PDB file of C-alpha atoms in Angstrom:
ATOM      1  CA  UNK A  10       3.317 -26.461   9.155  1.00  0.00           C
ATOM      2  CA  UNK A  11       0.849 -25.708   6.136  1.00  0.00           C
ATOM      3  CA  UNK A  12      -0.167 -22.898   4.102  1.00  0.00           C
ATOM      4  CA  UNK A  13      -2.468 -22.121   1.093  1.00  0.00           C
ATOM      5  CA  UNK A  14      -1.327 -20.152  -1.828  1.00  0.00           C
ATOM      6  CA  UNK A  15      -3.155 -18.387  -4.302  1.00  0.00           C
ATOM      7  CA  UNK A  16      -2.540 -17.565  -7.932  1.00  0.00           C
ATOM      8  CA  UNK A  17      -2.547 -13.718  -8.150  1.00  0.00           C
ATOM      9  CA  UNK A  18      -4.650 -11.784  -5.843  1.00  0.00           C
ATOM     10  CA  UNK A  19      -8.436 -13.781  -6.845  1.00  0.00           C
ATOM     11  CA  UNK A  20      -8.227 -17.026  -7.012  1.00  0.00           C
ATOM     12  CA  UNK A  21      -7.475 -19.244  -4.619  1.00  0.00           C
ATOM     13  CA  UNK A  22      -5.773 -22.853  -5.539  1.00  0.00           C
ATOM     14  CA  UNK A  23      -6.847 -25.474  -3.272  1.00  0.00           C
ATOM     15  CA  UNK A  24      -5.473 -28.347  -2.022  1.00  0.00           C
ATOM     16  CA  UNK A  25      -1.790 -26.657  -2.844  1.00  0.00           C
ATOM     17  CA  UNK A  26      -0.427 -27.580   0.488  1.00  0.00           C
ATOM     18  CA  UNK A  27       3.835 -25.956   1.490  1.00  0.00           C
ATOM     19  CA  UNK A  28       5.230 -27.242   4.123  1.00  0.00           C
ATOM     20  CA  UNK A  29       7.877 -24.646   5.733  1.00  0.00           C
ATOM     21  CA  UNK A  30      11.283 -26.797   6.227  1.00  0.00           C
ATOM     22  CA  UNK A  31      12.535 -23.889   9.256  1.00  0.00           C
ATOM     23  CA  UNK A  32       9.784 -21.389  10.226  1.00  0.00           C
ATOM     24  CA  UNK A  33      11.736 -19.907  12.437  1.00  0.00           C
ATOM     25  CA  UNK A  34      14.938 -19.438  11.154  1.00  0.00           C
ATOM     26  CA  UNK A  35      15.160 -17.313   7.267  1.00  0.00           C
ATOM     27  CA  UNK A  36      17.818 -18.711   4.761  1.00  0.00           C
ATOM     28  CA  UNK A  37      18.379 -15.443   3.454  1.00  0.00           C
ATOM     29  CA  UNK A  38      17.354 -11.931   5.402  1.00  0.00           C
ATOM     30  CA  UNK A  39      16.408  -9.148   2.099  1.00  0.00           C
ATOM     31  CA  UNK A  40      16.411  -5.347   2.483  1.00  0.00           C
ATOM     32  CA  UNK A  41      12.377  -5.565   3.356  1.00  0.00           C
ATOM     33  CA  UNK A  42      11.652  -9.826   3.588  1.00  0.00           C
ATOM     34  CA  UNK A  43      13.195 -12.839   5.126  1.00  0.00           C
ATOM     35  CA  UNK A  44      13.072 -15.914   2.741  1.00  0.00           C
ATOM     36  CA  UNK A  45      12.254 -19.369   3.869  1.00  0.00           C
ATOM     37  CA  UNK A  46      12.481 -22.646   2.106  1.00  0.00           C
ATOM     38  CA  UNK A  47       9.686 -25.015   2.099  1.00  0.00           C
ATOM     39  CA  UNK A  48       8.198 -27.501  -0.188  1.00  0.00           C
ATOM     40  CA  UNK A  49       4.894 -27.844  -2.107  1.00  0.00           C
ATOM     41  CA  UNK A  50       2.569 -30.550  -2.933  1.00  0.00           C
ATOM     42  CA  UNK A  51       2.771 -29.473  -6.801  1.00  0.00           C
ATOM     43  CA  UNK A  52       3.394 -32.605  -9.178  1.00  0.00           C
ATOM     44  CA  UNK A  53       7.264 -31.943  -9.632  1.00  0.00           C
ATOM     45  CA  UNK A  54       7.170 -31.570  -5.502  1.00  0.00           C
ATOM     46  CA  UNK A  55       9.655 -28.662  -5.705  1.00  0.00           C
ATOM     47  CA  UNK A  56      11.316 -27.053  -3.388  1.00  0.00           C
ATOM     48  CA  UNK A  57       9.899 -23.485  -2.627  1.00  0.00           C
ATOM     49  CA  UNK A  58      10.936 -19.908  -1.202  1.00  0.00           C
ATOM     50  CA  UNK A  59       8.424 -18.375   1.200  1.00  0.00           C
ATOM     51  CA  UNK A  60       8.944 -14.731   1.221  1.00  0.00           C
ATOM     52  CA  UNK A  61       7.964 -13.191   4.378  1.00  0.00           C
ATOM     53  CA  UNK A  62       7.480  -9.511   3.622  1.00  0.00           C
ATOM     54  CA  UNK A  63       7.873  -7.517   6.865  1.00  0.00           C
ATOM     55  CA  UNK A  64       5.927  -4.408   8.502  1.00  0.00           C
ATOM     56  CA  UNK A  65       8.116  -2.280  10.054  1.00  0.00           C
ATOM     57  CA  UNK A  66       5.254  -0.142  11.736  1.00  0.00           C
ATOM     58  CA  UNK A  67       1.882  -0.563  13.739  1.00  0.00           C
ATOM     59  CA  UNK A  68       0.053  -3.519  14.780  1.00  0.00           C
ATOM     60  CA  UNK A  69       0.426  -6.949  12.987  1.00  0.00           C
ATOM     61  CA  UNK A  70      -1.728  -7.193  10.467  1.00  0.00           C
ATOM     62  CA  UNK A  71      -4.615  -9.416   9.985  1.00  0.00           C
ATOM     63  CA  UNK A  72      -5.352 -11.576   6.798  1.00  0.00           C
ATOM     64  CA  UNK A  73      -7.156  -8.869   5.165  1.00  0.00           C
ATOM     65  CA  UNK A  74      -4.561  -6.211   5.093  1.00  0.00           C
ATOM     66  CA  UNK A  75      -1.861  -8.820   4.733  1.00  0.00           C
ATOM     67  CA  UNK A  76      -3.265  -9.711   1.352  1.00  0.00           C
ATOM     68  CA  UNK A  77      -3.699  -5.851   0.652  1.00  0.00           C
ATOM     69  CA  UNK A  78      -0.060  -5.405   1.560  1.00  0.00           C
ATOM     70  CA  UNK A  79       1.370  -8.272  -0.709  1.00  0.00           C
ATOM     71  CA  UNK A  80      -0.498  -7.441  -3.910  1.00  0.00           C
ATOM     72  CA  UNK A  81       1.018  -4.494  -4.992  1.00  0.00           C
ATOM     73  CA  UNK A  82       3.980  -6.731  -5.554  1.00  0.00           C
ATOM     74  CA  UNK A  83       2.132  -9.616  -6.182  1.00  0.00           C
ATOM     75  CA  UNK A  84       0.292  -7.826  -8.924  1.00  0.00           C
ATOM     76  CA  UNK A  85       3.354  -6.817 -10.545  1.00  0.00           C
ATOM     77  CA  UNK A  86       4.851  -9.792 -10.601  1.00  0.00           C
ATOM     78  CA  UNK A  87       2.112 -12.202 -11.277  1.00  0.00           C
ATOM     79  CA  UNK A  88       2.293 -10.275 -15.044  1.00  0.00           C
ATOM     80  CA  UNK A  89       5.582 -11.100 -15.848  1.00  0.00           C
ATOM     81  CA  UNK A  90       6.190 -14.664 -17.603  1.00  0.00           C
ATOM     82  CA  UNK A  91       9.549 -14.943 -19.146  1.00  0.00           C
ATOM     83  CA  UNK A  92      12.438 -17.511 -18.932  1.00  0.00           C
ATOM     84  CA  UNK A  93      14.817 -14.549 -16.775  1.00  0.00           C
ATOM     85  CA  UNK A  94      12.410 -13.819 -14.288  1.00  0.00           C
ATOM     86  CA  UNK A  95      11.701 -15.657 -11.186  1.00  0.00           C
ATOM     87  CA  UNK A  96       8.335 -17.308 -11.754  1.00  0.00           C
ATOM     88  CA  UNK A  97       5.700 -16.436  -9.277  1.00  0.00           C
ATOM     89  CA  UNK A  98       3.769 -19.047  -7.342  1.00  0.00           C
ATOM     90  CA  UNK A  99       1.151 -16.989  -5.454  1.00  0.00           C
ATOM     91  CA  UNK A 100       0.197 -14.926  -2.054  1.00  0.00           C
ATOM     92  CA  UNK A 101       0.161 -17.150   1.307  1.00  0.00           C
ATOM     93  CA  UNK A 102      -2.859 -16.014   3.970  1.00  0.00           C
ATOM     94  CA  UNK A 103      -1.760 -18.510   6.731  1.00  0.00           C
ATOM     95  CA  UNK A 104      -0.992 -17.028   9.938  1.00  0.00           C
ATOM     96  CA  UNK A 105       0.956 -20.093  11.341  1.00  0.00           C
ATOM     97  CA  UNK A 106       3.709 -18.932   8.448  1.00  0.00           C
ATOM     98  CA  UNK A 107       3.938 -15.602   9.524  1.00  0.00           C
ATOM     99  CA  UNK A 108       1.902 -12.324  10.428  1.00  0.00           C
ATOM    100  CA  UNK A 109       3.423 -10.785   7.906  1.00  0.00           C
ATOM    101  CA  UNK A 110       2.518 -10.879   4.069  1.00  0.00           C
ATOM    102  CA  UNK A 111       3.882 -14.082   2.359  1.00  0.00           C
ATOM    103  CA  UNK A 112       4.894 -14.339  -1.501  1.00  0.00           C
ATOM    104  CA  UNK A 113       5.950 -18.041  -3.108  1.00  0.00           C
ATOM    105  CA  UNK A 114       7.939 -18.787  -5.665  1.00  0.00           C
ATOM    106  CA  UNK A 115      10.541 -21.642  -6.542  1.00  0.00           C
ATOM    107  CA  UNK A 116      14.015 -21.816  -4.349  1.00  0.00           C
ATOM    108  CA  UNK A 117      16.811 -22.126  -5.964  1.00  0.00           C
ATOM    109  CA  UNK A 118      19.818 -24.263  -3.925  1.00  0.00           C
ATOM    110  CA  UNK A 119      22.691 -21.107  -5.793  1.00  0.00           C
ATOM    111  CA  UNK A 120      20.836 -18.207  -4.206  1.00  0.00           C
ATOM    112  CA  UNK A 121      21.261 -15.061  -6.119  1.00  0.00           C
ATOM    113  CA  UNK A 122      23.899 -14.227  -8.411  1.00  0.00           C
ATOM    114  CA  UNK A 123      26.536 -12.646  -6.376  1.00  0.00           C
ATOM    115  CA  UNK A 124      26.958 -15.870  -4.423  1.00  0.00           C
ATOM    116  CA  UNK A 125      26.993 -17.738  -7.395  1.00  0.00           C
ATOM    117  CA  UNK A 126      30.402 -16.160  -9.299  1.00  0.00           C
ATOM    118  CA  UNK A 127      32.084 -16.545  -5.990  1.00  0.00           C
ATOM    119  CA  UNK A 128      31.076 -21.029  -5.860  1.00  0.00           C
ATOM    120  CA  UNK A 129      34.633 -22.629  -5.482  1.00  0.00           C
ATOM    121  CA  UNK A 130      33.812 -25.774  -7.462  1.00  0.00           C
ATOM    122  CA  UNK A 131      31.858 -23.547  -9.964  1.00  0.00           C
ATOM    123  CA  UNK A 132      34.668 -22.334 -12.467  1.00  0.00           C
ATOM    124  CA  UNK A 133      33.359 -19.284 -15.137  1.00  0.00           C
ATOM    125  CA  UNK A 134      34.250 -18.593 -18.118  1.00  0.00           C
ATOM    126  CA  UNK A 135      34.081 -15.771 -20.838  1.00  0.00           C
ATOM    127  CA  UNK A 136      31.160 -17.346 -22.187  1.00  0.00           C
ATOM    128  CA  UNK A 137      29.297 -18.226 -19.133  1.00  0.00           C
ATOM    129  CA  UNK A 138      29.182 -14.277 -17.758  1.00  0.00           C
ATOM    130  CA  UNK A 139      28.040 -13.392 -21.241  1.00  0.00           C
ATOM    131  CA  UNK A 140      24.994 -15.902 -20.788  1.00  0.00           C
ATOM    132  CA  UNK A 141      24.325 -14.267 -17.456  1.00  0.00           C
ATOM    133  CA  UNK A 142      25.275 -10.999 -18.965  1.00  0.00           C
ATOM    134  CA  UNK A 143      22.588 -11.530 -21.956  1.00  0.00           C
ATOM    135  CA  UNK A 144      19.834 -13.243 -19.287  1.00  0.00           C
ATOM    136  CA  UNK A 145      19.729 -10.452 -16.917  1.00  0.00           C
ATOM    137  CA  UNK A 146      19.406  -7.937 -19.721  1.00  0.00           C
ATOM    138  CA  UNK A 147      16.328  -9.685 -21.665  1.00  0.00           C
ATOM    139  CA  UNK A 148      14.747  -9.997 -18.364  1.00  0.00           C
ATOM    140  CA  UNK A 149      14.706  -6.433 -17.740  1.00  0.00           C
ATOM    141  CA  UNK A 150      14.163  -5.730 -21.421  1.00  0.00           C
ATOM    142  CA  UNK A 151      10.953  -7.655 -20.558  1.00  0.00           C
ATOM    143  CA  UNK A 152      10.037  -6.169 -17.949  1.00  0.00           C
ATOM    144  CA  UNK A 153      10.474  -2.601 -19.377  1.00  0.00           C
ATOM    145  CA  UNK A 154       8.122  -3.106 -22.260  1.00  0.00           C
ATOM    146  CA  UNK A 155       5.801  -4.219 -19.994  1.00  0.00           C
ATOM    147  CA  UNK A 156       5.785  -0.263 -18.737  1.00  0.00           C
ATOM    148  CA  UNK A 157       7.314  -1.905 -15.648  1.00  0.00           C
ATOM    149  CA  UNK A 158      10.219  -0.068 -13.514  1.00  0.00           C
ATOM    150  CA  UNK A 159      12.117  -2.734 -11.325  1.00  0.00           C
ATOM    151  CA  UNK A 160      13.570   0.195  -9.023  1.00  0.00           C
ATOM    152  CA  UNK A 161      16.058  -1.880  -6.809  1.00  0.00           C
ATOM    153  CA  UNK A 162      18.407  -4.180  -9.321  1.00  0.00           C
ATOM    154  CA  UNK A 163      21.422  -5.844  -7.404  1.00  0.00           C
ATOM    155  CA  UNK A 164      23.174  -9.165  -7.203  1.00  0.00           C
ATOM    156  CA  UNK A 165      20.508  -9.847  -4.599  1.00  0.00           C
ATOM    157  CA  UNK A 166      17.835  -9.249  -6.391  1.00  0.00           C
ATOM    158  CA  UNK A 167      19.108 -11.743  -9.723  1.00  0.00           C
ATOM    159  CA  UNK A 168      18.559 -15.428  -8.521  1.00  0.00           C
ATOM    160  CA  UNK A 169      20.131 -18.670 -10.141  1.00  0.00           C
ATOM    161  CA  UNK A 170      18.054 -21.761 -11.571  1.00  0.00           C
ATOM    162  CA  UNK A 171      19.396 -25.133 -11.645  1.00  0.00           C
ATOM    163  CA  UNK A 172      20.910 -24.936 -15.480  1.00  0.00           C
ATOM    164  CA  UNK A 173      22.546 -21.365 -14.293  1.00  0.00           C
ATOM    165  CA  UNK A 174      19.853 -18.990 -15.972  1.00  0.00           C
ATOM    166  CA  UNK A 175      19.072 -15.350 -14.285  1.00  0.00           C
ATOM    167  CA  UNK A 176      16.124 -14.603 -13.186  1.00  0.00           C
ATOM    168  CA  UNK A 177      15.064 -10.866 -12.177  1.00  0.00           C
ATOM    169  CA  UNK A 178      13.510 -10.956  -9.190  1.00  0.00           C
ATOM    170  CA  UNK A 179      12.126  -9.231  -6.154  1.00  0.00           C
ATOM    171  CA  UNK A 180       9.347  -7.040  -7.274  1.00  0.00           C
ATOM    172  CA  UNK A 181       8.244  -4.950  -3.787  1.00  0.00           C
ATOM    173  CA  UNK A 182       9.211  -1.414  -4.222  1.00  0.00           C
ATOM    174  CA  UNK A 183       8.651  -1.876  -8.750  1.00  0.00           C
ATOM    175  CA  UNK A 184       6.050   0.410 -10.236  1.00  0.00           C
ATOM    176  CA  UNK A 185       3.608  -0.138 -13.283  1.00  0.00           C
ATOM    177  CA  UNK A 186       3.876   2.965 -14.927  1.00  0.00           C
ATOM    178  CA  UNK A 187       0.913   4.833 -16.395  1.00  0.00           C
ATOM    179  CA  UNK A 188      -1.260   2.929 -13.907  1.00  0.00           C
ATOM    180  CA  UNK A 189      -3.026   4.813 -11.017  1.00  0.00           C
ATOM    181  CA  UNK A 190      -2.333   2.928  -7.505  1.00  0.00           C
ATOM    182  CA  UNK A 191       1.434   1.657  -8.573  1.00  0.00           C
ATOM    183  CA  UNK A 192       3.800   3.908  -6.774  1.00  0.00           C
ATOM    184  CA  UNK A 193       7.307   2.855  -5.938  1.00  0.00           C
ATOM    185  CA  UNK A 194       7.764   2.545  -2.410  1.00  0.00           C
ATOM    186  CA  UNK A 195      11.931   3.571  -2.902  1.00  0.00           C
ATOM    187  CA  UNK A 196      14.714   4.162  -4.530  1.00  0.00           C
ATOM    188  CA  UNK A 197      16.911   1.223  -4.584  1.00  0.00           C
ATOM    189  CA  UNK A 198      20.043   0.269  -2.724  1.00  0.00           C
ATOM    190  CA  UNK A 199      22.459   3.279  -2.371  1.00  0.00           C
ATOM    191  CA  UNK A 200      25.349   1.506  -4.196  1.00  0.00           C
ATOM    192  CA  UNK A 201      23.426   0.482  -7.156  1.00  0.00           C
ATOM    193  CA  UNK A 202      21.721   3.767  -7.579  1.00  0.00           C
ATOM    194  CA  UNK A 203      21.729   6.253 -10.448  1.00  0.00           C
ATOM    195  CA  UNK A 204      22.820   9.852  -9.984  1.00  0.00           C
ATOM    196  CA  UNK A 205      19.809  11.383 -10.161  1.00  0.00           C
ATOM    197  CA  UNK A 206      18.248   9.199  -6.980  1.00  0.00           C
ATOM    198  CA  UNK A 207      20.618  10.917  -4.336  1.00  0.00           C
ATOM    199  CA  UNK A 208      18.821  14.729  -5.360  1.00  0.00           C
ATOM    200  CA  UNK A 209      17.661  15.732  -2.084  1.00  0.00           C
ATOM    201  CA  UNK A 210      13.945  16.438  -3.070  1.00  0.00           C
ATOM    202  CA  UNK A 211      11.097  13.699  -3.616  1.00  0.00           C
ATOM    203  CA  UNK A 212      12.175  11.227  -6.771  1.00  0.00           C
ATOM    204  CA  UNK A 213      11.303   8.308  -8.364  1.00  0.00           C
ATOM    205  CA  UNK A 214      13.008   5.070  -9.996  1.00  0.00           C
ATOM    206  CA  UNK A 215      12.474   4.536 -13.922  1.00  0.00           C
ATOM    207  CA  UNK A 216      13.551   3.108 -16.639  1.00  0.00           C
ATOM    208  CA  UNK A 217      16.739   4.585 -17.282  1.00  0.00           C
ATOM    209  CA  UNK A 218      17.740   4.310 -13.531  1.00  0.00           C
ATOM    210  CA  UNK A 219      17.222   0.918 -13.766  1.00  0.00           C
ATOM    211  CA  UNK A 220      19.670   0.947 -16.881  1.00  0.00           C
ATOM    212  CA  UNK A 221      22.298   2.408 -14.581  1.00  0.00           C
ATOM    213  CA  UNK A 222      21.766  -0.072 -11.862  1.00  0.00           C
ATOM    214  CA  UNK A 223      22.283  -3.048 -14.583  1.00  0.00           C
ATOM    215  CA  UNK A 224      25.634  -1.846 -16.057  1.00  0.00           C
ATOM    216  CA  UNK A 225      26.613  -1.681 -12.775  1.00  0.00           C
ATOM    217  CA  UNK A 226      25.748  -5.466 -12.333  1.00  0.00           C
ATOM    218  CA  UNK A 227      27.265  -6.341 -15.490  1.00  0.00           C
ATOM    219  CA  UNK A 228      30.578  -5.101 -13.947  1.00  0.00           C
ATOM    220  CA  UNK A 229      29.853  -6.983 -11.006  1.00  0.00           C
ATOM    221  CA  UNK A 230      28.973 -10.432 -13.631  1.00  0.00           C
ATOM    222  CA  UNK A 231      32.301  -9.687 -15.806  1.00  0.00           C
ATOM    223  CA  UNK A 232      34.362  -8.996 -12.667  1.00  0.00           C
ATOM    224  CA  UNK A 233      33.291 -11.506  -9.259  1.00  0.00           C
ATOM    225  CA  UNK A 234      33.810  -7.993  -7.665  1.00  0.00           C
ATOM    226  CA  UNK A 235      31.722  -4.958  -6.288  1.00  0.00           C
ATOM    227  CA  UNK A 236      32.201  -2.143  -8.584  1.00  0.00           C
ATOM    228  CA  UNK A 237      34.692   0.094  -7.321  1.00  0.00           C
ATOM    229  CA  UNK A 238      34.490   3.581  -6.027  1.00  0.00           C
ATOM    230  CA  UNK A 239      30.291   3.492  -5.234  1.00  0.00           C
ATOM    231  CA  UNK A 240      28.853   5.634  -3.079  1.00  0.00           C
ATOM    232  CA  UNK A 241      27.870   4.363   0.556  1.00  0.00           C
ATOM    233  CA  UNK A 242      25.463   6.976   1.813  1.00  0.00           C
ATOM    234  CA  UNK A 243      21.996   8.535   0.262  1.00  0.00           C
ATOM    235  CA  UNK A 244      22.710  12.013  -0.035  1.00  0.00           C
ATOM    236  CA  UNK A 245      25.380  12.915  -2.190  1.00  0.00           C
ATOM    237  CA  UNK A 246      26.581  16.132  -3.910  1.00  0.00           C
ATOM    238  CA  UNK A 247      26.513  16.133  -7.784  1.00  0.00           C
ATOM    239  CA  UNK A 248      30.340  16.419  -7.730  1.00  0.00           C
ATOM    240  CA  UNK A 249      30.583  13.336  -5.463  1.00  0.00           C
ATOM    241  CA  UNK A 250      28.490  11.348  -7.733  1.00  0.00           C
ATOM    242  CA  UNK A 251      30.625  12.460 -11.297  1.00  0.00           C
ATOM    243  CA  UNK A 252      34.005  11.514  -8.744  1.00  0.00           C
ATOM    244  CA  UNK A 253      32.331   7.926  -7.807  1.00  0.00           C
ATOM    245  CA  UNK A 254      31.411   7.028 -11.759  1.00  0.00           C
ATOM    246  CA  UNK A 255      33.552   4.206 -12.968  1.00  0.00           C
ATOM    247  CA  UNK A 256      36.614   4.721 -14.746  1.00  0.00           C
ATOM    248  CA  UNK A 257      38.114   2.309 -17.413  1.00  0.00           C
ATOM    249  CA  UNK A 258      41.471   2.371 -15.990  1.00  0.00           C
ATOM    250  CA  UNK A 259      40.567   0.662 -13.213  1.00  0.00           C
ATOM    251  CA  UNK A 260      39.222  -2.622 -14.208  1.00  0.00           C
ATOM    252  CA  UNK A 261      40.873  -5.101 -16.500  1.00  0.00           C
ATOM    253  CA  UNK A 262      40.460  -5.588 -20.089  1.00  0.00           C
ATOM    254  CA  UNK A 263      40.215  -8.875 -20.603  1.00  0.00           C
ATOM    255  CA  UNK A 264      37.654  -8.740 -18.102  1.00  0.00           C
ATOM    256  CA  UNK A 265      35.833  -6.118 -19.268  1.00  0.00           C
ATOM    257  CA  UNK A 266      36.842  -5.617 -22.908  1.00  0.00           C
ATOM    258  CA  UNK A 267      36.511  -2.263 -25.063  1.00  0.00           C
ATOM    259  CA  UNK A 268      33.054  -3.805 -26.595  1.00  0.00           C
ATOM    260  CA  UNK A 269      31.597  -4.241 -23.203  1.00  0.00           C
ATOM    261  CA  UNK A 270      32.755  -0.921 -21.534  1.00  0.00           C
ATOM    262  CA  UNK A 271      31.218   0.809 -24.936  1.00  0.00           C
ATOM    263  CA  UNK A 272      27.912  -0.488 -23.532  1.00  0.00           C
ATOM    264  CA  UNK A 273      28.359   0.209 -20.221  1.00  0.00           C
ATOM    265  CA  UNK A 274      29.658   3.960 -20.214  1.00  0.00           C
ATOM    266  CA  UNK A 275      26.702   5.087 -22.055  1.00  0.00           C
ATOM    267  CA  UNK A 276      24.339   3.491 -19.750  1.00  0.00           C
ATOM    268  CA  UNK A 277      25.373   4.666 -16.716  1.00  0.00           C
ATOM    269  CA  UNK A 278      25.471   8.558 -18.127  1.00  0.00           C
ATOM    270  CA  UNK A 279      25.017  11.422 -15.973  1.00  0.00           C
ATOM    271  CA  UNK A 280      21.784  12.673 -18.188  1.00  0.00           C
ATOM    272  CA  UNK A 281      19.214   9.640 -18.036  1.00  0.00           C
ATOM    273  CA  UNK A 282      17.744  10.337 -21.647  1.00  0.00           C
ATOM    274  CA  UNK A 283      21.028   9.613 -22.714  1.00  0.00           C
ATOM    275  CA  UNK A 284      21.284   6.094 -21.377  1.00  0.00           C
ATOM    276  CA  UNK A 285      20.795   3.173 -23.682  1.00  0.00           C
ATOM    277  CA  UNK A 286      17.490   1.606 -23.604  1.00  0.00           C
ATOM    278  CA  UNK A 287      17.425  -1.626 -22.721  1.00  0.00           C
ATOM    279  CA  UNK A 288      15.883  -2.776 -26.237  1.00  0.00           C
ATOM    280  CA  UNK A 289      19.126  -1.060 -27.254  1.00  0.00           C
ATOM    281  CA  UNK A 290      21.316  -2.534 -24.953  1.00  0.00           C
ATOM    282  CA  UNK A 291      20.024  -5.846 -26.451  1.00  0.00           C
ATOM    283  CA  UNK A 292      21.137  -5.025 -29.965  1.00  0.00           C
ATOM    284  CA  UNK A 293      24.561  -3.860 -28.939  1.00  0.00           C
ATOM    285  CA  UNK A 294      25.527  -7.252 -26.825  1.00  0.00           C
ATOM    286  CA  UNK A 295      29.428  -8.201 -27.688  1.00  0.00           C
ATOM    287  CA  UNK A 296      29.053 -10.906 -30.102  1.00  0.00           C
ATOM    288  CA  UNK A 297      29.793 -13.632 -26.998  1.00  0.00           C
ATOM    289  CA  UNK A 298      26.689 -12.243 -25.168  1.00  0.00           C
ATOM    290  CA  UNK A 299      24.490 -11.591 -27.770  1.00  0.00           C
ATOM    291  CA  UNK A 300      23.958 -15.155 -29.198  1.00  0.00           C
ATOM    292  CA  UNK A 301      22.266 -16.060 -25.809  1.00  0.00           C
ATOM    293  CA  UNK A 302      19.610 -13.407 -26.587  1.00  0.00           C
ATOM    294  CA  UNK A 303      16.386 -14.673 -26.158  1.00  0.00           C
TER     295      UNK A 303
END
């Protein structure tokens, strides 16, 4: 089985031939996309992810509104070069992959980052969840001052290269802001979310939500654990939400030391403008974490 890919949403690359290892069967089933593997006939002959995204609603879409569907996403992430986000490949239009629109982009064998801390023969120390610590956050330091909003940052959504680098990824509910067309299509995963995204009336992801999601991450990073006491359901009362926030007394210190948790409390407060930025959160980095600042 074959497909094309394209660079961005113009140009086509030809002869750039993938061959999809199981068609049928997904490696890894997302919140909106089932991932394949496959492999294309680039000069390194790498091993690639096909990301299937799926329509929940109407008719299966032809090639035209496939394409229209995937570059929203593809768009987005076709701007963002940088060493902690997943590089992106292109947009597939062949129907023998799937009906659905298809995204490409390099597979990594360690999957995303929650499955890597918890890798038996993989043993972690201090210093290696400060380097994952310090990727994730330049990535999405990136990605902010490119007047990007990720809107859904997890474990899931932070893959692992070869050499153990982070890289952001999963760009299909992100928003370019100040751009007319670039909406976010949610609001995360309920978990991960900042207080202000259960409010019963319409709202949106930004910047300082995002903020909140990573220090949430970090916890996850520092800990090989899901952070305690999170909220499992969308609608939530604003005393629910100040119960669920994270106390220090509940997660060990030399886990999580007093330099780290300094970080962390003031990016996941209740008021977003008083969150860190993440160009702050860069220049605040323990002194383990910071020296793998890019």
């Amino acid at each position: 089985m074959t497909i094309h890919l394209f660079r961005g949403s113009k140009n086509r690359v030809h002869g750039l031939i993938t061959h999809a290892t199981h068609p049928w069967w997904p490696s890894f089933r997302g919140g909106n996309s089932d991932i394949y593997p496959g492999r294309a006939s680039l000069p390194d002959g790498r091993k690639v992810a096909i990301k299937a995204i799926r329509i929940l609603h109407g008719p299966p879409p032809g090639k035209d509104s496939k394409l229209l569907k995937a570059s929203p996403a593809a768009e987005i992430w076709s701007k963002l070069r940088h060493p902690n986000v997943l590089p992106f490949l292109g947009v597939c239009d062949d129907e023998r992959v799937a009906l659905n629109p298809v995204l490409i982009s390099p597979f990594y064998k360690f999957g995303h980052i929650g499955n890597y801390l918890t890798i038996s023969y993989i043993k972690l120390e201090l210093a290696d969840r400060d380097r994952l610590v310090s990727g994730v956050a330049s990535g999405l330091e990136f990605i902010h001052a490119n007047e990007i909003v990720h809107g859904d940052l997890k474990v899931q959504n932070v893959l692992i290269d070869k050499r153990g680098v982070p890289c952001i990824c999963d760009f299909g509910i992100s928003k370019i802001l100040n751009c007319h067309g670039y909406t976010s299509l949610g609001v995360g995963t309920v978990p991960y979310m900042a207080p202000e995204l259960f409010a019963a009336e319409s709202v949106s992801t930004t910047k300082e939500s995002d903020v909140f999601s990573w220090a949430l991450l970090v916890l996850e990073i520092l800990t090989s654990d899901r952070p305690k006491r999170r909220p499992t359901r969308p609608f939530l009362t604003s005393q629910d939400v100040h119960a669920l926030r994270p106390k220090r007394s509940e997660y060990d210190v030399q886990k999580v030391t007093d330099d780290y948790w300094a970080i962390l409390d003031r990016c996941w407060a209740f008021v977003p403008s008083q969150r860190l930025s993440m160009g702050d959160v860069l220049g605040s980095l323990p002194d383990g974490a910071a020296k793998f600042t890019i």
